[in-house]
GROMACS .gro file of C-alpha atoms in nm:
model
  324
    1MET     CA    1   9.975  12.926  10.167
    2GLY     CA    2   9.760  13.199  10.016
    3ALA     CA    3   9.853  13.092   9.664
    4ALA     CA    4   9.821  12.720   9.726
    5SER     CA    5   9.501  12.547   9.623
    6THR     CA    6   9.581  12.196   9.734
    7VAL     CA    7   9.873  11.983   9.846
    8VAL     CA    8   9.849  11.622   9.738
    9ALA     CA    9   9.955  11.376  10.006
   10HIS     CA   10   9.832  11.045   9.865
   11PRO     CA   11   9.830  11.058   9.485
   12LEU     CA   12   9.839  10.679   9.455
   13ASP     CA   13   9.484  10.606   9.340
   14PRO     CA   14   9.496  10.355   9.053
   15ALA     CA   15   9.198  10.243   8.852
   16LEU     CA   16   9.055   9.895   8.903
   17LEU     CA   17   8.949   9.655   8.628
   18GLU     CA   18   8.783   9.340   8.760
   19ILE     CA   19   8.652   9.070   8.525
   20ARG     CA   20   8.459   8.758   8.624
   21GLU     CA   21   8.442   8.484   8.362
   22SER     CA   22   8.167   8.222   8.355
   23PRO     CA   23   8.212   7.873   8.203
   24ALA     CA   24   7.989   7.985   7.914
   25GLY     CA   25   8.230   8.267   7.826
   26THR     CA   26   8.017   8.548   7.969
   27LEU     CA   27   8.212   8.827   8.140
   28GLU     CA   28   8.099   9.047   8.428
   29VAL     CA   29   8.311   9.361   8.397
   30LEU     CA   30   8.371   9.619   8.673
   31TRP     CA   31   8.570   9.931   8.580
   32GLN     CA   32   8.640  10.172   8.866
   33LEU     CA   33   8.803  10.509   8.808
   34PRO     CA   34   8.891  10.790   9.050
   35VAL     CA   35   8.660  11.086   8.985
   36SER     CA   36   8.967  11.293   8.893
   37GLN     CA   37   9.033  11.055   8.601
   38THR     CA   38   8.685  11.065   8.446
   39ALA     CA   39   8.703  11.409   8.282
   40GLY     CA   40   8.794  11.432   7.914
   41ASP     CA   41   8.958  11.131   7.751
   42ALA     CA   42   8.936  10.885   8.040
   43PRO     CA   43   9.129  10.556   8.023
   44ARG     CA   44   8.934  10.287   7.833
   45VAL     CA   45   8.908   9.913   7.886
   46MET     CA   46   9.036   9.693   7.605
   47LEU     CA   47   8.879   9.345   7.617
   48PRO     CA   48   9.021   9.058   7.407
   49GLN     CA   49   8.931   9.033   7.041
   50GLY     CA   50   8.615   8.832   6.997
   51CYS     CA   51   8.452   8.974   7.310
   52SER     CA   52   8.149   9.194   7.246
   53PRO     CA   53   7.929   9.381   7.500
   54LEU     CA   54   7.592   9.233   7.596
   55SER     CA   55   7.477   9.541   7.788
   56ALA     CA   56   7.557   9.911   7.813
   57PRO     CA   57   7.777  10.022   8.106
   58VAL     CA   58   7.580  10.122   8.418
   59ALA     CA   59   7.751  10.395   8.623
   60SER     CA   60   7.745  10.436   9.001
   61ARG     CA   61   7.954  10.619   9.259
   62ALA     CA   62   8.180  10.426   9.494
   63GLY     CA   63   8.336  10.578   9.806
   64ALA     CA   64   8.217  10.868  10.017
   65GLY     CA   65   8.202  11.233   9.924
   66ALA     CA   66   8.383  11.405   9.644
   67GLY     CA   67   8.733  11.393   9.789
   68ALA     CA   68   8.991  11.121   9.824
   69GLY     CA   69   8.847  10.775   9.770
   70SER     CA   70   8.555  10.891   9.555
   71ARG     CA   71   8.531  10.677   9.242
   72ILE     CA   72   8.303  10.612   8.947
   73ALA     CA   73   8.215  10.245   8.891
   74LEU     CA   74   8.100  10.116   8.551
   75ARG     CA   75   7.949   9.768   8.523
   76TRP     CA   76   7.854   9.576   8.210
   77ARG     CA   77   7.840   9.225   8.064
   78ALA     CA   78   8.024   9.090   7.760
   79GLN     CA   79   8.040   8.764   7.567
   80CYS     CA   80   8.361   8.606   7.437
   81GLU     CA   81   8.352   8.368   7.142
   82ASN     CA   82   8.717   8.266   7.135
   83GLY     CA   83   8.713   7.991   7.398
   84GLY     CA   84   8.791   8.184   7.718
   85LEU     CA   85   9.030   8.443   7.852
   86VAL     CA   86   9.338   8.221   7.897
   87GLY     CA   87   9.600   8.330   7.645
   88SER     CA   88   9.409   8.648   7.556
   89ASP     CA   89   9.523   9.009   7.602
   90ILE     CA   90   9.338   9.248   7.835
   91GLY     CA   91   9.442   9.609   7.868
   92VAL     CA   92   9.362   9.973   7.940
   93ASP     CA   93   9.420  10.250   7.690
   94GLY     CA   94   9.517  10.600   7.810
   95LEU     CA   95   9.730  10.522   8.116
   96ARG     CA   96  10.030  10.714   7.983
   97GLU     CA   97   9.826  11.027   7.912
   98ARG     CA   98   9.665  11.016   8.258
   99ARG     CA   99   9.988  10.919   8.436
  100THR     CA  100   9.815  10.651   8.636
  101ASP     CA  101   9.811  10.273   8.682
  102ALA     CA  102   9.531  10.018   8.673
  103LEU     CA  103   9.500   9.711   8.891
  104LEU     CA  104   9.369   9.413   8.694
  105ARG     CA  105   9.185   9.123   8.860
  106VAL     CA  106   9.059   8.836   8.645
  107HIS     CA  107   8.842   8.565   8.803
  108LEU     CA  108   8.871   8.281   8.553
  109ALA     CA  109   8.607   8.019   8.489
  110ASP     CA  110   8.836   7.747   8.634
  111GLY     CA  111   8.832   7.922   8.974
  112ARG     CA  112   9.175   8.087   8.951
  113LEU     CA  113   9.235   8.452   9.028
  114VAL     CA  114   9.493   8.621   8.806
  115GLN     CA  115   9.615   8.966   8.901
  116ALA     CA  116   9.847   9.225   8.748
  117VAL     CA  117   9.921   9.596   8.753
  118LEU     CA  118   9.885   9.770   8.418
  119ARG     CA  119  10.118  10.067   8.370
  120ALA     CA  120  10.195  10.321   8.100
  121ALA     CA  121  10.482  10.107   7.974
  122THR     CA  122  10.284   9.781   7.992
  123PRO     CA  123   9.915   9.866   7.934
  124THR     CA  124   9.817   9.511   7.831
  125PHE     CA  125   9.838   9.175   8.007
  126THR     CA  126   9.824   8.825   7.861
  127VAL     CA  127   9.625   8.590   8.086
  128PRO     CA  128   9.866   8.302   8.160
  129GLU     CA  129   9.798   7.931   8.174
  130SER     CA  130   9.889   7.928   8.545
  131ALA     CA  131   9.900   8.202   8.808
  132ALA     CA  132  10.241   8.338   8.915
  133ARG     CA  133  10.251   8.418   9.286
  134LEU     CA  134  10.582   8.600   9.251
  135ALA     CA  135  10.407   8.843   9.016
  136VAL     CA  136  10.169   8.937   9.300
  137LEU     CA  137  10.463   9.004   9.531
  138ARG     CA  138  10.638   9.211   9.264
  139ASP     CA  139  10.332   9.417   9.172
  140TYR     CA  140  10.238   9.503   9.531
  141LEU     CA  141  10.600   9.577   9.619
  142LEU     CA  142  10.606   9.833   9.336
  143LEU     CA  143  10.276   9.981   9.454
  144GLY     CA  144  10.410  10.023   9.808
  145PHE     CA  145  10.734  10.175   9.679
  146GLU     CA  146  10.543  10.423   9.462
  147HIS     CA  147  10.304  10.511   9.744
  148ILE     CA  148  10.570  10.612   9.996
  149LEU     CA  149  10.771  10.807   9.736
  150SER     CA  150  10.461  10.992   9.616
  151GLY     CA  151  10.336  11.073   9.968
  152PRO     CA  152  10.507  11.395  10.084
  153ASP     CA  153  10.350  11.384  10.429
  154HIS     CA  154  10.506  11.047  10.519
  155LEU     CA  155  10.839  11.150  10.364
  156LEU     CA  156  10.841  11.475  10.562
  157PHE     CA  157  10.785  11.279  10.883
  158VAL     CA  158  11.082  11.054  10.802
  159PHE     CA  159  11.286  11.364  10.710
  160GLY     CA  160  11.202  11.514  11.048
  161LEU     CA  161  11.308  11.197  11.229
  162VAL     CA  162  11.645  11.198  11.053
  163LEU     CA  163  11.702  11.561  11.153
  164LEU     CA  164  11.582  11.508  11.510
  165VAL     CA  165  11.765  11.188  11.604
  166HIS     CA  166  12.144  11.202  11.632
  167GLY     CA  167  12.363  10.895  11.601
  168TYR     CA  168  12.324  10.617  11.346
  169ARG     CA  169  12.239  10.350  11.603
  170ARG     CA  170  11.971  10.563  11.768
  171LEU     CA  171  11.832  10.660  11.429
  172PHE     CA  172  11.822  10.293  11.325
  173TRP     CA  173  11.607  10.196  11.624
  174THR     CA  174  11.383  10.500  11.576
  175ILE     CA  175  11.316  10.417  11.210
  176THR     CA  176  11.265  10.051  11.306
  177ALA     CA  177  11.007  10.155  11.567
  178PHE     CA  178  10.825  10.366  11.308
  179THR     CA  179  10.826  10.068  11.071
  180ALA     CA  180  10.689   9.837  11.341
  181GLY     CA  181  10.411  10.082  11.426
  182HIS     CA  182  10.278  10.138  11.076
  183SER     CA  183  10.317   9.768  10.986
  184VAL     CA  184  10.081   9.671  11.269
  185THR     CA  185   9.797   9.908  11.180
  186LEU     CA  186   9.846   9.857  10.806
  187ALA     CA  187   9.777   9.486  10.845
  188LEU     CA  188   9.490   9.533  11.093
  189ALA     CA  189   9.314   9.795  10.881
  190VAL     CA  190   9.351   9.613  10.548
  191LEU     CA  191   9.225   9.288  10.700
  192GLY     CA  192   8.921   9.469  10.844
  193VAL     CA  193   9.011   9.425  11.211
  194VAL     CA  194   9.034   9.803  11.263
  195LYS     CA  195   8.811  10.051  11.082
  196VAL     CA  196   8.880  10.423  11.120
  197PRO     CA  197   8.744  10.706  10.898
  198ALA     CA  198   9.004  10.838  10.654
  199TYR     CA  199   8.969  11.213  10.710
  200PRO     CA  200   9.044  11.217  11.088
  201VAL     CA  201   9.341  10.985  11.028
  202GLU     CA  202   9.485  11.216  10.762
  203ALA     CA  203   9.445  11.518  10.990
  204LEU     CA  204   9.620  11.336  11.275
  205ILE     CA  205   9.904  11.230  11.044
  206ALA     CA  206   9.958  11.596  10.959
  207LEU     CA  207   9.958  11.672  11.333
  208THR     CA  208  10.237  11.416  11.392
  209ILE     CA  209  10.451  11.602  11.137
  210LEU     CA  210  10.383  11.931  11.317
  211VAL     CA  211  10.490  11.777  11.649
  212VAL     CA  212  10.821  11.666  11.496
  213ALA     CA  213  10.874  12.013  11.347
  214VAL     CA  214  10.817  12.176  11.687
  215GLU     CA  215  11.065  11.934  11.845
  216LEU     CA  216  11.322  12.032  11.583
  217THR     CA  217  11.293  12.397  11.688
  218ARG     CA  218  11.351  12.294  12.051
  219ALA     CA  219  11.657  12.079  11.976
  220GLY     CA  220  11.979  12.213  12.119
  221GLY     CA  221  11.802  12.417  12.384
  222GLY     CA  222  11.988  12.247  12.667
  223ARG     CA  223  11.698  12.049  12.813
  224GLU     CA  224  11.577  11.738  12.631
  225THR     CA  225  11.206  11.674  12.602
  226TRP     CA  226  11.070  11.321  12.648
  227ILE     CA  227  11.040  11.289  12.269
  228GLN     CA  228  11.409  11.373  12.229
  229ARG     CA  229  11.500  11.127  12.504
  230PHE     CA  230  11.278  10.847  12.372
  231PRO     CA  231  11.234  10.910  11.998
  232TRP     CA  232  11.164  10.541  11.933
  233ALA     CA  233  10.850  10.557  12.153
  234MET     CA  234  10.723  10.861  11.964
  235ALA     CA  235  10.806  10.699  11.627
  236PHE     CA  236  10.618  10.380  11.716
  237THR     CA  237  10.311  10.567  11.842
  238PHE     CA  238  10.294  10.798  11.543
  239GLY     CA  239  10.369  10.503  11.316
  240LEU     CA  240  10.036  10.352  11.420
  241LEU     CA  241   9.860  10.652  11.265
  242HIS     CA  242  10.071  10.648  10.950
  243GLY     CA  243   9.990  10.279  10.904
  244LEU     CA  244   9.621  10.367  10.888
  245GLY     CA  245   9.706  10.618  10.615
  246PHE     CA  246   9.895  10.353  10.417
  247ALA     CA  247   9.601  10.118  10.460
  248GLY     CA  248   9.364  10.369  10.302
  249ALA     CA  249   9.544  10.343   9.968
  250LEU     CA  250   9.578   9.964   9.988
  251THR     CA  251   9.211   9.919  10.078
  252GLU     CA  252   9.111  10.113   9.766
  253ILE     CA  253   9.332   9.884   9.556
  254GLY     CA  254   9.221   9.561   9.725
  255LEU     CA  255   9.402   9.234   9.794
  256PRO     CA  256   9.384   8.909   9.596
  257ALA     CA  257   9.178   8.660   9.795
  258ASN     CA  258   9.421   8.373   9.732
  259ALA     CA  259   9.739   8.568   9.814
  260ILE     CA  260   9.653   8.815  10.090
  261PRO     CA  261   9.966   8.758  10.303
  262LEU     CA  262  10.191   8.775   9.997
  263ALA     CA  263  10.033   9.097   9.866
  264LEU     CA  264  10.035   9.257  10.211
  265ALA     CA  265  10.400   9.165  10.263
  266GLY     CA  266  10.493   9.298   9.920
  267PHE     CA  267  10.320   9.632   9.980
  268ASN     CA  268  10.487   9.669  10.320
  269ILE     CA  269  10.831   9.578  10.181
  270GLY     CA  270  10.785   9.835   9.906
  271ILE     CA  271  10.707  10.102  10.165
  272GLU     CA  272  11.017  10.011  10.364
  273LEU     CA  273  11.242  10.018  10.058
  274GLY     CA  274  11.114  10.364   9.966
  275GLN     CA  275  11.159  10.478  10.324
  276LEU     CA  276  11.517  10.348  10.339
  277LEU     CA  277  11.594  10.520  10.009
  278CYS     CA  278  11.465  10.847  10.156
  279VAL     CA  279  11.682  10.809  10.469
  280ALA     CA  280  11.990  10.726  10.262
  281LEU     CA  281  11.944  11.034  10.041
  282ILE     CA  282  11.896  11.262  10.343
  283LEU     CA  283  12.209  11.127  10.515
  284ALA     CA  284  12.409  11.161  10.193
  285ALA     CA  285  12.292  11.521  10.148
  286ALA     CA  286  12.378  11.603  10.511
  287ALA     CA  287  12.726  11.454  10.468
  288ALA     CA  288  12.778  11.662  10.153
  289LEU     CA  289  12.673  11.983  10.332
  290ARG     CA  290  12.916  11.913  10.616
  291ARG     CA  291  13.199  11.905  10.362
  292LEU     CA  292  13.130  12.256  10.241
  293PRO     CA  293  13.432  12.484  10.302
  294VAL     CA  294  13.207  12.757  10.442
  295PRO     CA  295  12.980  12.678  10.741
  296LEU     CA  296  12.610  12.730  10.686
  297PRO     CA  297  12.446  13.026  10.865
  298THR     CA  298  12.233  12.940  11.166
  299ALA     CA  299  11.921  13.070  10.991
  300ILE     CA  300  11.974  12.827  10.701
  301ARG     CA  301  12.014  12.534  10.941
  302SER     CA  302  11.678  12.606  11.101
  303LEU     CA  303  11.501  12.645  10.766
  304PRO     CA  304  11.396  12.276  10.729
  305SER     CA  305  11.215  12.288  11.065
  306TYR     CA  306  10.998  12.580  10.957
  307VAL     CA  307  10.933  12.438  10.610
  308ILE     CA  308  10.817  12.109  10.762
  309GLY     CA  309  10.609  12.291  11.022
  310SER     CA  310  10.446  12.525  10.768
  311LEU     CA  311  10.342  12.236  10.542
  312ALA     CA  312  10.215  12.045  10.844
  313VAL     CA  313  10.000  12.337  10.957
  314PHE     CA  314   9.858  12.370  10.607
  315TRP     CA  315   9.769  11.999  10.596
  316VAL     CA  316   9.613  12.009  10.944
  317LEU     CA  317   9.386  12.298  10.843
  318GLU     CA  318   9.306  12.153  10.502
  319ARG     CA  319   9.223  11.805  10.628
  320THR     CA  320   9.030  11.928  10.931
  321THR     CA  321   8.804  12.147  10.720
  322ALA     CA  322   8.753  11.855  10.477
  323MET     CA  323   8.576  11.665  10.757
  324PHE     CA  324   8.290  11.918  10.768
   0.00000   0.00000   0.00000
């Protein structure tokens, strides 16, 4: 802890490129970057050939503070002489070097909204003749999958549940309850029904991990706590908080106005697939350890509890102090 400077819990913070096309071929361009991506050779917007700027970019800050969610927004106008954006290539240069993605939203002059996720392997996108709704589902599913796999706090909570709950059937219902809890608040927060500040939510998420770690140290003591007797109730309750954390990342990305249910479902499915992958790997590793010819020392068996608890304490302190 003394050597650590920061522990990233939500690295998913893609850039946003939004373009609004007028019937006359004028483009209103919005380019949003996380502050962490603006130093040095920042990713650059690549408009189609034949499009030239009409004004210099005007910079402003979006989001609160200098921490998570703080972004730099650049706005400018451009003119395209090639008959519109349909069939043209739009891209972002520098995604591979920055190891980030960019969400692309194009509001076409005919009223359609075309959306894609630009990645290091596919930094350009050709605006199609017609919008593909399955592409929205695919892109948001990948975003959800990446978010859960790149969020160590959520993965540690799932890891703790797998260690705490014994029996596949009981574990299944506990993980299902956690899924139900974070699905509810994810939808409510993204749709604007519930609005909760990000920093207190992140601190409480870290506290849920600490609670699970403490329960792991109590397991096998002879007397079950209410959490050990009803792990599904704890998982559902804590899942409500984790859903607000998931929503923070999705709110920054945004949802396509014409495909909100599809994008929301895709993001949630991606989270669940990543979560199931995590559970499967943990169970496989536990099965492999049980096959070892030499039994593990008791101290080694209790190590995961203290690792989870130590990280949780660090996050609680870090995120609590970030609120002031």
